Short mmCIF file of C-alpha atoms in Angstrom, two decimals:
data_model
loop_
_atom_site.label_atom_id
_atom_site.label_comp_id
_atom_site.label_asym_id
_atom_site.label_seq_id
_atom_site.Cartn_x
_atom_site.Cartn_y
_atom_site.Cartn_z
CA GLY A 1 88.31 99.69 83.13
CA LEU A 2 85.46 98.36 85.34
CA CYS A 3 86.68 98.55 89.02
CA ARG A 4 85.55 96.57 92.56
CA THR A 5 84.06 99.87 93.52
CA ASP A 6 81.63 100.57 89.71
CA LEU A 7 80.49 96.74 90.22
CA TYR A 8 78.96 98.21 94.16
CA VAL A 9 77.30 101.32 93.62
CA ALA A 10 75.63 99.59 90.32
CA ARG A 11 74.84 96.32 92.87
CA GLY A 12 73.65 99.37 95.39
CA GLU A 13 76.19 97.96 97.62
CA LEU A 14 77.42 101.61 97.99
CA ALA A 15 75.64 104.98 98.42
CA ALA A 16 76.10 107.26 94.73
CA SER A 17 74.43 109.99 93.51
CA PRO A 18 71.39 108.94 91.52
CA GLY A 19 71.88 107.89 88.60
CA VAL A 20 75.07 107.87 88.49
CA ILE A 21 76.88 107.77 85.68
CA LEU A 22 79.82 104.60 86.04
CA GLY A 23 83.88 104.66 86.13
CA HIS A 24 86.40 106.70 87.07
CA ASP A 25 89.70 104.43 85.67
CA ALA A 26 90.18 105.40 82.31
CA PRO A 27 92.84 107.61 80.08
CA ARG A 28 91.15 110.33 78.27
CA ILE A 29 92.57 112.61 75.69
CA VAL A 30 91.96 116.62 76.60
CA ARG A 31 89.09 118.47 74.58
CA ALA A 32 89.17 122.09 75.95
CA LEU A 33 91.06 123.25 78.50
CA SER A 34 90.94 126.94 80.44
CA ARG A 35 94.18 129.10 81.03
CA PRO A 36 94.55 127.64 84.50
CA ALA A 37 95.03 123.76 83.68
CA ALA A 38 97.53 124.90 80.38
CA ALA A 39 99.78 126.51 83.03
CA ARG A 40 100.12 122.90 84.41
CA SER A 41 101.60 120.91 81.28
CA LEU A 42 98.16 119.70 79.94
CA ARG A 43 98.14 120.08 76.61
CA PHE A 44 95.28 120.05 73.87
CA ARG A 45 94.78 116.54 72.85
CA ALA A 46 96.75 114.89 74.90
CA PRO A 47 96.37 111.85 77.44
CA VAL A 48 96.10 112.57 80.37
CA GLY A 49 95.45 109.85 83.30
CA ILE A 50 92.70 110.76 86.22
CA ALA A 51 93.30 111.05 90.01
CA PRO A 52 89.54 110.67 90.51
CA ARG A 53 88.95 112.75 94.22
CA VAL A 54 87.58 116.24 92.43
CA PRO A 55 87.38 118.84 95.49
CA SER A 56 84.44 120.25 96.85
CA GLY A 57 86.21 124.38 97.68
CA PRO A 58 87.14 125.39 99.82
CA CYS A 59 87.72 122.80 103.11
CA ALA A 60 89.38 122.76 106.50
CA GLY A 61 91.98 120.37 104.77
CA CYS A 62 92.46 123.17 102.21
CA GLN A 63 93.31 126.35 104.60
CA GLN A 64 95.63 123.79 106.06
CA ALA A 65 97.42 123.36 103.35
CA GLY A 66 97.22 126.45 102.15
CA CYS A 67 95.40 125.93 98.41
CA ASP A 68 92.63 128.51 99.69
CA ALA A 69 92.37 129.19 96.05
CA THR A 70 93.51 126.39 93.99
CA PRO A 71 91.48 123.35 96.30
CA SER A 72 94.23 119.86 96.73
CA PRO A 73 93.09 116.65 96.37
CA ASP A 74 94.93 115.23 98.41
CA ARG A 75 93.63 117.57 101.24
CA CYS A 76 91.04 118.80 101.34
CA LEU A 77 88.29 115.99 103.63
CA THR A 78 85.27 116.01 101.74
CA PRO A 79 86.32 115.59 98.11
CA HIS A 80 83.44 114.11 95.43
CA GLN A 81 84.31 111.09 93.79
CA LEU A 82 83.47 110.66 90.04
CA GLY A 83 81.49 107.58 89.48
CA ILE A 84 79.74 107.87 92.85
CA ASP A 85 79.25 111.84 94.10
CA LEU A 86 79.79 112.91 90.01
CA ASP A 87 79.58 111.33 86.93
CA GLY A 88 81.89 108.81 86.00
CA VAL A 89 84.68 108.36 83.18
CA PHE A 90 81.41 105.97 80.55
CA ALA A 91 80.16 109.38 79.83
CA GLU A 92 80.98 110.93 76.82
CA PHE A 93 82.97 113.57 77.86
CA VAL A 94 83.47 115.01 81.72
CA ALA A 95 84.84 118.18 82.98
CA LEU A 96 87.33 118.76 86.10
CA PRO A 97 89.75 120.72 87.33
CA ALA A 98 93.44 120.23 86.36
CA CYS A 99 94.46 119.35 89.96
CA CYS A 100 93.05 115.72 89.01
CA LEU A 101 94.74 115.55 85.43
CA TYR A 102 97.94 114.26 85.53
CA PRO A 103 99.55 114.17 81.18
CA ILE A 104 100.70 110.06 80.51
CA ASP A 105 103.30 109.71 77.94
CA ALA A 106 102.17 109.13 74.56
CA GLU A 107 103.73 106.25 73.88
CA VAL A 108 101.76 103.97 77.03
CA SER A 109 99.32 102.04 75.86
CA PRO A 110 95.25 102.78 76.77
CA LEU A 111 95.02 99.67 78.84
CA ARG A 112 98.66 100.46 81.06
CA ALA A 113 96.87 103.95 80.66
CA ALA A 114 93.96 102.54 82.91
CA TYR A 115 96.31 101.12 85.85
CA LEU A 116 96.68 105.04 86.71
CA GLU A 117 94.52 105.16 89.62
CA PRO A 118 94.89 101.54 90.76
CA VAL A 119 98.43 101.93 90.51
CA ALA A 120 98.59 104.78 92.55
CA ALA A 121 96.57 103.25 95.29
CA ALA A 122 98.34 100.36 95.90
CA MET A 123 101.62 103.16 95.94
CA GLY A 124 99.73 104.28 99.52
CA ALA A 125 101.14 101.43 101.76
CA LEU A 126 104.29 103.13 100.02
CA THR A 127 103.72 106.31 102.15
CA ALA A 128 102.91 104.21 105.56
CA GLY A 129 107.30 103.75 106.99
CA LEU A 130 107.51 100.34 105.47
CA THR A 131 111.11 99.59 105.35
CA ALA A 132 113.47 96.98 102.80
CA GLN A 133 114.46 95.01 106.53
CA ASP A 134 110.41 94.70 107.57
CA VAL A 135 108.94 91.67 107.32
CA GLY A 136 105.02 91.27 106.13
CA VAL A 137 102.37 89.98 104.19
CA VAL A 138 99.33 91.34 101.54
CA ALA A 139 96.05 90.20 102.60
CA GLY A 140 93.75 89.39 99.58
CA ARG A 141 94.02 87.69 96.49
CA GLY A 142 93.11 88.50 92.74
CA ARG A 143 94.77 91.46 90.94
CA ILE A 144 95.03 94.38 93.74
CA ALA A 145 96.50 91.82 96.38
CA GLU A 146 99.17 91.29 93.03
CA LEU A 147 99.53 94.47 91.64
CA THR A 148 99.94 96.04 95.74
CA ALA A 149 102.84 92.94 95.66
CA ARG A 150 104.85 94.19 92.34
CA VAL A 151 104.44 98.10 93.49
CA LEU A 152 106.19 97.28 96.38
CA GLU A 153 108.35 95.23 94.54
CA TYR A 154 108.93 97.72 92.13
CA ALA A 155 109.81 100.98 94.56
CA GLY A 156 112.96 98.68 96.00
CA LEU A 157 111.07 96.22 98.73
CA PRO A 158 111.23 92.91 99.24
CA ARG A 159 107.88 91.78 97.51
CA PRO A 160 105.66 90.06 100.38
CA ARG A 161 103.69 87.16 99.96
CA ILE A 162 100.14 86.59 99.21
CA VAL A 163 97.72 85.13 101.88
CA PRO A 164 94.47 84.79 100.94
CA THR A 165 91.93 86.58 104.18
CA GLU A 166 90.07 83.94 104.39
CA ALA A 167 92.78 81.43 104.80
CA PHE A 168 94.76 83.63 107.23
CA ASP A 169 94.32 82.47 110.13
CA ALA A 170 95.92 79.06 109.13
CA ALA A 171 98.28 80.56 106.93
CA VAL A 172 99.96 82.99 109.41
CA PRO A 173 101.90 82.49 112.78
CA ARG A 174 100.73 85.01 115.07
CA GLY A 175 103.40 87.58 116.45
CA THR A 176 105.71 87.06 113.40
CA LEU A 177 104.94 90.31 111.40
CA ASP A 178 106.03 93.44 110.94
CA PHE A 179 103.08 94.42 108.70
CA VAL A 180 99.81 93.11 107.14
CA ILE A 181 98.36 95.11 103.40
CA ASP A 182 94.76 95.01 103.53
CA ALA A 183 93.53 94.40 99.62
CA GLY A 184 90.86 91.73 100.20
CA LEU A 185 88.11 93.19 101.72
CA PRO A 186 88.46 91.25 105.10
CA THR A 187 85.65 89.58 107.18
CA ASP A 188 86.08 91.03 111.17
CA GLY A 189 87.15 87.28 111.61
CA ALA A 190 90.29 88.04 109.08
CA LEU A 191 90.92 91.42 110.46
CA ALA A 192 90.94 90.13 113.68
CA ALA A 193 93.81 87.64 112.60
CA MET A 194 95.94 90.27 110.70
CA THR A 195 95.88 91.94 114.01
CA GLY A 196 97.33 88.81 115.63
CA ALA A 197 99.75 87.83 113.38
CA LEU A 198 101.76 91.45 113.83
CA ARG A 199 104.31 91.96 116.01
CA LYS A 200 104.49 94.17 118.95
CA GLY A 201 104.51 97.68 116.83
CA GLY A 202 103.64 95.83 113.74
CA THR A 203 101.41 98.00 111.06
CA LEU A 204 98.29 96.78 109.21
CA ILE A 205 98.06 99.55 106.32
CA LEU A 206 93.75 99.17 106.03
CA LYS A 207 93.39 99.98 101.52
CA SER A 208 90.44 97.93 100.62
CA ARG A 209 87.05 100.14 100.36
CA ALA A 210 84.66 97.81 102.37
CA ALA A 211 81.09 98.87 101.25
CA GLN A 212 79.87 97.02 104.75
CA ALA A 213 80.81 97.97 108.44
CA ARG A 214 83.51 96.55 110.38
CA SER A 215 84.66 95.57 113.90
CA PHE A 216 87.68 95.00 115.63
CA MET A 217 88.36 94.51 119.28
CA PRO A 218 90.82 98.02 120.24
CA ALA A 219 91.79 95.28 123.05
CA ASP A 220 94.40 93.89 120.76
CA TRP A 221 95.50 96.56 119.00
CA VAL A 222 95.65 98.45 121.96
CA ALA A 223 98.09 95.25 124.02
CA ARG A 224 100.33 95.00 120.72
CA GLU A 225 101.24 99.13 119.95
CA ILE A 226 100.13 98.73 116.81
CA THR A 227 99.82 101.14 114.48
CA VAL A 228 96.85 101.46 111.94
CA ALA A 229 97.30 103.75 109.02
CA ALA A 230 94.37 103.93 106.80
CA ARG A 231 95.96 104.57 103.27
CA SER A 232 93.85 106.01 99.76
CA TYR A 233 96.63 106.25 97.47
CA GLY A 234 100.28 107.70 96.45
CA SER A 235 101.53 109.85 94.72
CA PHE A 236 99.88 109.30 90.75
CA GLN A 237 102.99 111.69 89.84
CA ASP A 238 104.90 109.11 90.53
CA ALA A 239 102.07 106.76 89.95
CA ALA A 240 101.95 108.15 86.10
CA ARG A 241 105.77 107.48 85.70
CA ALA A 242 105.76 103.82 86.71
CA ILE A 243 102.40 103.05 84.22
CA ALA A 244 105.11 104.28 81.48
CA ASP A 245 107.70 101.61 83.05
CA GLU A 246 108.13 98.31 81.07
CA ARG A 247 110.05 96.82 84.34
CA LEU A 248 106.59 97.49 86.69
CA ALA A 249 104.51 94.87 85.33
CA LEU A 250 100.82 94.93 84.04
CA GLU A 251 100.20 93.54 80.99
CA ASP A 252 99.35 89.42 82.73
CA LEU A 253 96.99 92.06 84.76
CA PHE A 254 94.35 93.24 82.10
CA GLY A 255 91.19 91.92 81.61
CA ALA A 256 89.77 91.23 78.11
CA ALA A 257 89.43 95.05 76.24
CA ARG A 258 85.42 95.05 74.59
CA PRO A 259 83.36 97.92 74.22
CA LEU A 260 81.57 100.36 75.73
CA SER A 261 78.28 98.82 74.07
CA ALA A 262 78.88 95.51 75.98
CA PHE A 263 78.76 97.33 78.77
CA GLU A 264 76.41 94.45 80.26
CA HIS A 265 78.22 91.51 79.42
CA VAL A 266 81.19 92.72 81.02
CA PHE A 267 79.41 92.90 84.64
CA ASP A 268 78.34 89.67 84.28
CA ASP A 269 81.53 88.22 83.52
CA ALA A 270 83.11 90.73 86.24
#
């Protein structure tokens, strides 16, 4: 799958290794296994999904987690990103540590399997302490905003309303929300409006990976005593189970499937 991150790299809006091969949203087939990988329930010629953060090696985060021998992508403070720092899944073959691979049910279609990473990213909001009594919105538009709302509903929370970031100030009264989930690369003005919509003690969940700097007024955050929760991913294991569950509707979010040889047209249309 082609992601916004791929577009940022291709346009030179996000720093990347020179000549890096793009891509991080795709299932792959295991073609070779080391012994530790086999011990992790990975099977030769079986489909796997990919967590695109590759541990850079033992770091302070890994040491604190007690995983010096087996670096963890969830704990690593300086992970390498597929398609940014390392060649991504648009390459013919990709060599990855077992900790970045998650078995995918063989009956799951390749298109659903390609949504492992986006679903795991949307599930990051579930780690911010939201409850069924909380009232909130997803700020953004398009597939990522819709996927985020669906993932919350799939997890048993009320489906939040989706509000385009550019219309946020006019659409949401100030001081009325328990949470706002950022899924739309907010401008400085939209970020201020999202903050203003929160009740005292509310939660601003930052999800988008804007390639440009953003500014905010610390006084606004302090006055409302808000919690700012930056979330990258939820559980990839939970995401793998979710994409195998037809109760999570995904098919209408898929773009047209085209061969890799048509990449120029895909980028032109993105």
